[in-house]
Short mmCIF file of C-alpha atoms in Angstrom, two decimals:
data_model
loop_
_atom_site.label_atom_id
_atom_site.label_comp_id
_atom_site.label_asym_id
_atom_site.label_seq_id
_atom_site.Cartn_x
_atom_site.Cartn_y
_atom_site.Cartn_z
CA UNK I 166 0.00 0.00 0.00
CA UNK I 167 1.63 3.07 -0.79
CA UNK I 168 2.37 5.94 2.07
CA UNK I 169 0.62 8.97 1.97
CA UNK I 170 2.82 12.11 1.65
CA UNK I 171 3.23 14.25 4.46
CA UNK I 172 4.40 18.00 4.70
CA UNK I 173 7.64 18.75 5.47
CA UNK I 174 7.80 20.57 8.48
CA UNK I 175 8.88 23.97 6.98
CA UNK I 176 12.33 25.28 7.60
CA UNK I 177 14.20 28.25 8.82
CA UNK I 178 15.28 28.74 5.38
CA UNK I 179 11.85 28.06 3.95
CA UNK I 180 10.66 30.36 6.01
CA UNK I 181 12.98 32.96 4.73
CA UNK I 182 12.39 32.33 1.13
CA UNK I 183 8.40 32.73 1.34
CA UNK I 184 9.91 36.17 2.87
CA UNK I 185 11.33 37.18 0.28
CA UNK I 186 9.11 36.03 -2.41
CA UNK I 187 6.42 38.55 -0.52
CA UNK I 188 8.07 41.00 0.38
CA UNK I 189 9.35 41.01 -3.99
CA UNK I 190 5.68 40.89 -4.60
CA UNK I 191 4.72 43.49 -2.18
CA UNK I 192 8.13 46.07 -3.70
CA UNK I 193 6.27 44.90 -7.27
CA UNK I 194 3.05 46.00 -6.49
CA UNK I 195 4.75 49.16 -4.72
CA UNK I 196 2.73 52.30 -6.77
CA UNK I 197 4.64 54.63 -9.32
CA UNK I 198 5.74 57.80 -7.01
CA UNK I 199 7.91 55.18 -5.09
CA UNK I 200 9.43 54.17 -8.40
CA UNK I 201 10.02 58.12 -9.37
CA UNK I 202 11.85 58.66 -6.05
CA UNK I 203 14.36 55.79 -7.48
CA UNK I 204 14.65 57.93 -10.56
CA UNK I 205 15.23 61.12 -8.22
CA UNK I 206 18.26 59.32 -6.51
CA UNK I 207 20.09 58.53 -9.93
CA UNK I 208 19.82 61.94 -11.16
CA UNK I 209 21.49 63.04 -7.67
CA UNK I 210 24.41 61.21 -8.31
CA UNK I 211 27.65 63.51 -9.01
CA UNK I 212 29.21 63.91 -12.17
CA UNK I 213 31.82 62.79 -14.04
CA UNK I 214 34.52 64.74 -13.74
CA UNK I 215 36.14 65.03 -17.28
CA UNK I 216 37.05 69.03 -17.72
CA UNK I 217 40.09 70.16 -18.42
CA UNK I 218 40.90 73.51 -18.12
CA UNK I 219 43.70 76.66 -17.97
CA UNK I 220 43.48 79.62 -16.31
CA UNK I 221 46.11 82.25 -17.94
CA UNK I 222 47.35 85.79 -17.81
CA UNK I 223 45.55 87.33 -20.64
CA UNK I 224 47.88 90.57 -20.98
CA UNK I 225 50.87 89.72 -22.98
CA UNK I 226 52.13 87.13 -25.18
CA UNK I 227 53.76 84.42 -22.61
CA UNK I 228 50.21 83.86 -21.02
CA UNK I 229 48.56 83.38 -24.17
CA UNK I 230 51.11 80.80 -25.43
CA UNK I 231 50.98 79.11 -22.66
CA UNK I 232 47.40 78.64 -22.65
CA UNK I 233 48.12 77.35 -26.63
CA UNK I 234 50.51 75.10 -25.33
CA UNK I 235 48.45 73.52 -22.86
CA UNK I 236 45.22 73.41 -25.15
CA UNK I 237 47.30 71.52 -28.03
CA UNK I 238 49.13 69.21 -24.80
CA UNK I 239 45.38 68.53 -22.95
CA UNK I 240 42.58 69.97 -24.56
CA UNK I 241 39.87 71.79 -22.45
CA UNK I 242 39.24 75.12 -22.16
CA UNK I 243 41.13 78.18 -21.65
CA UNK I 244 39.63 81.05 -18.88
CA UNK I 245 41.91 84.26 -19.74
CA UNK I 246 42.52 86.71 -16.97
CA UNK I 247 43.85 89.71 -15.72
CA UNK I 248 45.82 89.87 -12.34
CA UNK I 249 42.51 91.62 -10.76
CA UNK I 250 40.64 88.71 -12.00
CA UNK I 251 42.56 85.63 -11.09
CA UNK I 252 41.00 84.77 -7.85
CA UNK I 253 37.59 85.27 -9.39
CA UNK I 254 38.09 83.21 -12.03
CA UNK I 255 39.52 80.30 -9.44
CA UNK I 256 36.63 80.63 -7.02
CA UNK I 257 33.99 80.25 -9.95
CA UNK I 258 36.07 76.86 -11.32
CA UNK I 259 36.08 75.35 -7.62
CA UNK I 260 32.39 75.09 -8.14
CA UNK I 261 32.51 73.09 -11.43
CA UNK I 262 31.58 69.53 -10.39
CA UNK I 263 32.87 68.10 -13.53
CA UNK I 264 36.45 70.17 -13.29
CA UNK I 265 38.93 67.17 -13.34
CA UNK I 266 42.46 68.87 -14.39
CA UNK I 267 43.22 72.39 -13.80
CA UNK I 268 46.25 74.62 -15.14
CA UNK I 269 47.38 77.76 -14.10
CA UNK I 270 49.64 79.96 -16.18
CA UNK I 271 51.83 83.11 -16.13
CA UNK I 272 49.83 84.05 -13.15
CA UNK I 273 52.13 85.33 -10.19
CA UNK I 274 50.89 85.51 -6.41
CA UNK I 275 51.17 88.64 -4.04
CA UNK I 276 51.14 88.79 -0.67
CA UNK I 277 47.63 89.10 -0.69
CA UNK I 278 46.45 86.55 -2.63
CA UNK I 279 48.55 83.75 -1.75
CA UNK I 280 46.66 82.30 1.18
CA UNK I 281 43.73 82.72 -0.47
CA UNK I 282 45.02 80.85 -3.21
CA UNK I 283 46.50 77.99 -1.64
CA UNK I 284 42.88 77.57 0.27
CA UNK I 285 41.27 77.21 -2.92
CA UNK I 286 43.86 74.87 -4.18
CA UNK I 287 43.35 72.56 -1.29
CA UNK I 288 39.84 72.26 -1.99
CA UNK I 289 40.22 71.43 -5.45
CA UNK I 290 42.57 68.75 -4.36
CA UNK I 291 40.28 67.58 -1.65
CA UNK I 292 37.81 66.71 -4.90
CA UNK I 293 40.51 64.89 -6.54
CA UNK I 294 40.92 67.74 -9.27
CA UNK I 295 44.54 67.92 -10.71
CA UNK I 296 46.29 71.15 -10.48
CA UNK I 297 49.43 72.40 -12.26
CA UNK I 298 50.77 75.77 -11.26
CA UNK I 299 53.44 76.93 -13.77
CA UNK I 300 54.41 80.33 -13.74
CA UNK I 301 58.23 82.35 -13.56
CA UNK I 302 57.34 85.40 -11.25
CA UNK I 303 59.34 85.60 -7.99
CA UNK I 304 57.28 83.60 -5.29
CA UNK I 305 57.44 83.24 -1.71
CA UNK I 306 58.93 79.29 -0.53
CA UNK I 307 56.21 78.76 2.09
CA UNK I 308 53.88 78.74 -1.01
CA UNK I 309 55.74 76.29 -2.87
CA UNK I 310 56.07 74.36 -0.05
CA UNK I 311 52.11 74.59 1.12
CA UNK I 312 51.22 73.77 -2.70
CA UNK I 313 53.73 70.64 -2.76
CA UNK I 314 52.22 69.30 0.68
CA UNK I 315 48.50 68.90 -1.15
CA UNK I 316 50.24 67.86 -3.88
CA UNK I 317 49.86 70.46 -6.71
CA UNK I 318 52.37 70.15 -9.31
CA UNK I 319 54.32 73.09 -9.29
CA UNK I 320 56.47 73.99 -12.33
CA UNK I 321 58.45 77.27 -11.19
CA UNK I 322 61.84 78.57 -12.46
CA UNK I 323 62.37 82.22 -12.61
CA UNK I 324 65.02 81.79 -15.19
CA UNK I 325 62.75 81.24 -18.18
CA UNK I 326 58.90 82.60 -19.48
CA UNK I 327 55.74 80.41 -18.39
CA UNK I 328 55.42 79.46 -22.03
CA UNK I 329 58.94 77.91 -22.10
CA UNK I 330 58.61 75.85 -18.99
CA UNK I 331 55.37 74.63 -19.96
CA UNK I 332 56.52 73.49 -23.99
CA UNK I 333 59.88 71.48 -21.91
CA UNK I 334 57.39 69.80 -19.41
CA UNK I 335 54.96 68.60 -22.16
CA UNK I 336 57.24 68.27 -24.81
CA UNK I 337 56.44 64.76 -25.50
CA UNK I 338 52.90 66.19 -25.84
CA UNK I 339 53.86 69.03 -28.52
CA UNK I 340 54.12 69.28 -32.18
CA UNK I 341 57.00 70.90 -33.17
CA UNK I 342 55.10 74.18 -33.81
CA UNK I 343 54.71 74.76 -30.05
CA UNK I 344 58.37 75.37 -30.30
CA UNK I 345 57.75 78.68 -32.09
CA UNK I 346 54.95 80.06 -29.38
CA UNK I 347 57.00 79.28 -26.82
CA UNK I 348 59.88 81.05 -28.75
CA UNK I 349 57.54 84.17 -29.24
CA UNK I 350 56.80 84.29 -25.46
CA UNK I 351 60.27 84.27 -24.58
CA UNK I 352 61.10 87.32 -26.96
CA UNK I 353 58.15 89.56 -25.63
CA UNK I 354 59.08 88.79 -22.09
CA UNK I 355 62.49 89.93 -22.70
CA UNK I 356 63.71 86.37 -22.18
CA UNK I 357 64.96 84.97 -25.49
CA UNK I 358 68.64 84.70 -24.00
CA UNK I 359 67.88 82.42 -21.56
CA UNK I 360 69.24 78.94 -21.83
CA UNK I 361 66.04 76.91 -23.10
CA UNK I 362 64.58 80.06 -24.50
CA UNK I 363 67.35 81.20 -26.73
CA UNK I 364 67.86 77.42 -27.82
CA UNK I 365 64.22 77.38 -29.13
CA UNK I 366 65.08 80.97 -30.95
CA UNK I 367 68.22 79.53 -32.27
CA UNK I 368 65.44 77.31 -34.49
CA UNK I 369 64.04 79.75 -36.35
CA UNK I 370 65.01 82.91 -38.60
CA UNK I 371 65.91 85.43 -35.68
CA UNK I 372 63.48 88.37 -37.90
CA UNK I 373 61.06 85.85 -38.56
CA UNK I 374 60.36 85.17 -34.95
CA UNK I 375 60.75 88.74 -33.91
CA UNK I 376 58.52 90.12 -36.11
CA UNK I 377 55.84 87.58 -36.03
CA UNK I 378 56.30 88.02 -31.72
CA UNK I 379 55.78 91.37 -32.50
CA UNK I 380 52.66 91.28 -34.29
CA UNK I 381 51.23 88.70 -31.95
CA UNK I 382 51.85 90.56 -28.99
CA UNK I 383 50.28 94.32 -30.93
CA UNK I 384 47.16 91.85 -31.67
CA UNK I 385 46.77 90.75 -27.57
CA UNK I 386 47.32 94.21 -26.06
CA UNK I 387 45.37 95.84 -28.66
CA UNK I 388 42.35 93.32 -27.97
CA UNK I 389 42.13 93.47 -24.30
CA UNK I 390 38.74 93.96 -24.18
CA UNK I 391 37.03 91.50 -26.77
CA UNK I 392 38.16 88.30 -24.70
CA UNK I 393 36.96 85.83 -27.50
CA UNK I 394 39.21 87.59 -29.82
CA UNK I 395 41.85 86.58 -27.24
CA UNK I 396 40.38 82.78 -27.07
CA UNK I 397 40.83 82.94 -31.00
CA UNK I 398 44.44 83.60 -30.48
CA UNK I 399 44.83 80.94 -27.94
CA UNK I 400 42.65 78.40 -30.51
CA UNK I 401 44.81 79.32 -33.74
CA UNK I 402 48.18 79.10 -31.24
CA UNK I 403 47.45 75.71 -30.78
CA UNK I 404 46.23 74.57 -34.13
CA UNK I 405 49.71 75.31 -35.49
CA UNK I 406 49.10 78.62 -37.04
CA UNK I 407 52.06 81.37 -37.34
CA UNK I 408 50.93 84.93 -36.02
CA UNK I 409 51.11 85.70 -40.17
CA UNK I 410 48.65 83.11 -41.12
CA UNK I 411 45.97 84.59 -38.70
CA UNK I 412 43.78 86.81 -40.58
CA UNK I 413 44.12 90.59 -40.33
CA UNK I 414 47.25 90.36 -37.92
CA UNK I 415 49.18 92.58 -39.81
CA UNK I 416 46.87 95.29 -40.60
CA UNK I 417 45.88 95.39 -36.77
CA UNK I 418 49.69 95.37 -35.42
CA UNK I 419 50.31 98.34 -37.83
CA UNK I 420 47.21 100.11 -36.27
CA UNK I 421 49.04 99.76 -32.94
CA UNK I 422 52.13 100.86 -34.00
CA UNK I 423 50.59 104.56 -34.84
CA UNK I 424 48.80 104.62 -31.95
CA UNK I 425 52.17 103.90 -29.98
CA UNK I 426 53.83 106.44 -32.53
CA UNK I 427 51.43 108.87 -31.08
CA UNK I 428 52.11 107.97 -27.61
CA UNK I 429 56.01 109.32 -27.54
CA UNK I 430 54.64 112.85 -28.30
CA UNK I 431 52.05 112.38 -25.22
CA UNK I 432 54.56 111.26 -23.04
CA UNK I 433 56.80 113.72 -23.28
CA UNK I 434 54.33 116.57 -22.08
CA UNK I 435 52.96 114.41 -19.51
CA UNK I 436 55.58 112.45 -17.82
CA UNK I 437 56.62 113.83 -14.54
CA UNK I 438 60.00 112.38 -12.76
CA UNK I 439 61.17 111.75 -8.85
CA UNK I 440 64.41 111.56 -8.08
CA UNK I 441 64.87 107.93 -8.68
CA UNK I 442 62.08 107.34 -11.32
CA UNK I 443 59.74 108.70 -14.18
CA UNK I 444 55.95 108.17 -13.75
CA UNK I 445 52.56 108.67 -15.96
CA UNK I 446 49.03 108.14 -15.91
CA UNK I 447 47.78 107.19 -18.85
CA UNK I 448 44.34 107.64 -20.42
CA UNK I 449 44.14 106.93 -23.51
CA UNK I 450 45.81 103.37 -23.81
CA UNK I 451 47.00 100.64 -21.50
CA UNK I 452 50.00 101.60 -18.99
CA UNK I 453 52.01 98.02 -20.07
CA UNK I 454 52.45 99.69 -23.74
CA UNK I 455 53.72 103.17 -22.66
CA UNK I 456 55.84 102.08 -19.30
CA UNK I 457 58.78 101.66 -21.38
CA UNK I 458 58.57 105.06 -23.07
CA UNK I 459 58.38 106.44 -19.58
CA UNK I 460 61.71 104.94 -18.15
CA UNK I 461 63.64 105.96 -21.45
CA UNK I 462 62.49 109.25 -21.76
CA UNK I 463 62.79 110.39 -18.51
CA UNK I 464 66.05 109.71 -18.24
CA UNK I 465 65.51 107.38 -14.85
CA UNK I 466 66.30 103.54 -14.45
CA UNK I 467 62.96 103.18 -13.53
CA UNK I 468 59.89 104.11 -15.40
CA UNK I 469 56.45 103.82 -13.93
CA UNK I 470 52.49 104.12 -15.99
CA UNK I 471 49.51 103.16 -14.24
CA UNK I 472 46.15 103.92 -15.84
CA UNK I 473 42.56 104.05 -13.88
CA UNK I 474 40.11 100.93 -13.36
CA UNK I 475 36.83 102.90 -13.03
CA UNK I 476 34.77 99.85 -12.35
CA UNK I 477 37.72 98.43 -9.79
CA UNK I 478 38.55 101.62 -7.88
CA UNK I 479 42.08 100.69 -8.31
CA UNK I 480 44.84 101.67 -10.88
CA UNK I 481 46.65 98.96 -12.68
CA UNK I 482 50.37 100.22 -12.36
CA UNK I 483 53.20 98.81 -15.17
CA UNK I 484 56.80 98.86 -13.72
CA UNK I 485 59.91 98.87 -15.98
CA UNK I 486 63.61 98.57 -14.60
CA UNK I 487 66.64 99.77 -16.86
CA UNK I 488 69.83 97.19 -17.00
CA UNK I 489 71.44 99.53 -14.63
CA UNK I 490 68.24 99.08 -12.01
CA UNK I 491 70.25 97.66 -8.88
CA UNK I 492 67.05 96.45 -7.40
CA UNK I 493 64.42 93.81 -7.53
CA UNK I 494 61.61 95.47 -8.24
CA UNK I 495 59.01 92.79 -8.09
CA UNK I 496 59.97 91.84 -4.55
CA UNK I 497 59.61 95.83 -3.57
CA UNK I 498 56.47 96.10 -5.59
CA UNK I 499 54.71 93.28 -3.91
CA UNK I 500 55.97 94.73 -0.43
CA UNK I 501 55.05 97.81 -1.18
CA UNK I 502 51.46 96.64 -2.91
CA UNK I 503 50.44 94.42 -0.04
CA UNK I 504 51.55 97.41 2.42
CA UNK I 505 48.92 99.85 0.59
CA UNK I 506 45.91 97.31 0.11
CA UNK I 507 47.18 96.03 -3.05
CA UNK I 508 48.69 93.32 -4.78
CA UNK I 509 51.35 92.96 -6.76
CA UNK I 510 54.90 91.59 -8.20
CA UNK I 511 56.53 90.14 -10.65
CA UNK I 512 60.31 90.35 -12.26
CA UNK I 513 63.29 92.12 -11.52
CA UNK I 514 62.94 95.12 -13.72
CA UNK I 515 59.16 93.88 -15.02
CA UNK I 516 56.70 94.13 -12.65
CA UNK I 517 53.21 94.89 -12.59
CA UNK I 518 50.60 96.28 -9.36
CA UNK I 519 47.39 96.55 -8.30
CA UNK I 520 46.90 99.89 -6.25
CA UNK I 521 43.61 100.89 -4.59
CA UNK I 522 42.99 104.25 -6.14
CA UNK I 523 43.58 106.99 -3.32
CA UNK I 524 47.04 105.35 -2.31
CA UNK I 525 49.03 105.65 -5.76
CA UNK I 526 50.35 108.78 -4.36
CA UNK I 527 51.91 107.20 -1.77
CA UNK I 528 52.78 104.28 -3.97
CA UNK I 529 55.03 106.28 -6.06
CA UNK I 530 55.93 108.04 -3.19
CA UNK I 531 57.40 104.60 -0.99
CA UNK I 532 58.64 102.73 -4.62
CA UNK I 533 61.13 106.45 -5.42
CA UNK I 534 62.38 106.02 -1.83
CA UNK I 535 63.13 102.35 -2.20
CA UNK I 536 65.48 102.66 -5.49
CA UNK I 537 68.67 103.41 -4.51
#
């Protein structure tokens, strides 16, 4: 006779698996808002961080090759500045979630912004952003050292132009036409005889390079106020284009050279001199292209333009040192800047300031005093 079947006695694990299966039934039958709120959490999620991008000086030639340089090395984006506008420019990029390597060119620190600076750098690194710093302007060792303990790569030698250092640390990265814009950077910053720059001038026709420096750096001053002019520049710099080959160059640079033509005659009614230096403010056109015009004609190894920022409150002040200038004038201008409310800093006889509008007075004032 066969033996009825009997139920199992049901299990621990049984037990769990009916569990399961309900409560799978029960998330099944779950109505749609629950299943939005799912959605809601994957839209939440943070991301990707795939930006590259270069913060560089704007003003002259070295900080627009070197933002070329990096955009044919990396990619990205280039954010062009003035000093005024560096930290702004940094505090906006801190925000971008999807920031994942940052350069930052031809940009020197002051006294005043280099804690500020090194804060913002140590949050970027705290999000796992890459940062390279390369620049040539005198800086305080504390800073180096603060931005090589959160490991920023800095890439500093006061010997050579940003552009320079920044074509031999991404060489392998470069076509050979990089060679040139760093080449041009190096003339314009008075820095073609240095030992990597005047090997990379050695490549080319010496008047072929000058002149085409030349033009380049007539086309950035004379567009400091149409920045996507400027990120054409950077964009044509990096697709291999000679300053020649960019339309309308030539005809702009000559433009610039009348205006400039025109600017001897103005300041040599309106240059006034100290005992240790000649000085100018300048209306009409940006202190960096008249500075030089100042120190020769006045007869003084030291020639100082600044020019009013309406919408800053501050003057942007251009200093120029003669070879016979005995002093470091970025290290006394940075002093001196910081002392007044300022910034400021920069090279031995080039050096550039930020100077809150009712102190230049005493700015010019302090700097005659500290030439000796």
């Amino acid at each position: 006779m066969a033996v009825p079947k009997t139920k199992k006695p049901t299990t621990k694990k049984a037990v769990k698996k009916i569990v399961k299966k309900t409560v799978a039934k029960k998330i099944a039958k779950k109505p749609t808002a629950k299943k939005s709120t799912k959605t809601k959490v994957k839209k939440s999620a943070k991301p990707k961080r795939n930006k590259v991008i270069c913060i560089s000086h704007k003003e002259d030639c070295d900080g627009i090759s070197s933002a070329a340089i990096i955009r044919q090395a990396f990619g990205g984006d280039a954010i062009l500045v003035d000093y005024p506008g560096q930290m702004e420019a940094l505090n906006q990029v801190v925000l971008d979630e999807k920031l994942k390597s940052l350069f930052i060119c031809d940009l020197g620190l002051s006294k005043k912004t280099q804690d500020e600076f090194i804060d913002i750098m140590t949050t970027l690194r705290k999000n796992k952003v890459s940062v390279t710093y390369i620049d040539h302007h005198d800086i305080d060792p504390n800073v180096v050292k603060a931005l090589d303990k959160i490991k920023v790569k800095v890439i500093h030698d006061t010997n050579e132009c940003t552009a320079v250092l920044a074509y031999t640390a991404f060489k392998s990265k470069l076509n050979d036409h990089a060679s040139f814009v760093a080449a041009c950077a190096a003339i314009t910053d008075y820095m073609e005889s240095r030992p990597i720059g005047s090997k990379l001038l050695q490549i080319y026709d010496r008047q072929f390079a000058l002149i085409s420096a030349t033009v380049l750096t007539y086309n950035i001053v004379g567009h400091q106020k149409e920045p996507d002019y400027l990120l054409y520049l950077v964009e044509e710099l990096a697709d291999s284009k000679f300053p020649h080959a960019i339309p309308n160059t030539f005809e702009f640079a000559q433009i610039q050279v009348e205006k400039l033509s025109q600017m001897i005659t103005k300041v040599k009614q309106g240059m006034k001199t100290m005992k240790n230096l000649g000085h100018m403010e300048i209306l009409d056109a940006g202190a960096s292209g008249a500075v030089n015009f100042v120190m020769g004609l006045s007869g003084k190894d030291v020639g100082v333009a600044y020019k009013e920022r309406i919408d800053h409150g501050i003057y942007a002040v251009s200093v120029r040192g003669s070879k016979d200038c005995k002093v470091h004038l970025g290290k006394i201008v940075n002093n001196l800047a910081t002392s007044l409310g300022g910034s400021g800093g920069g090279h031995d006889k080039a050096c550039g300031a930020v100077i809150p509008k009712p102190k230049i007075k005493k700015f010019l004032t302090e700097l005659n005093k500290k030439i000796k």
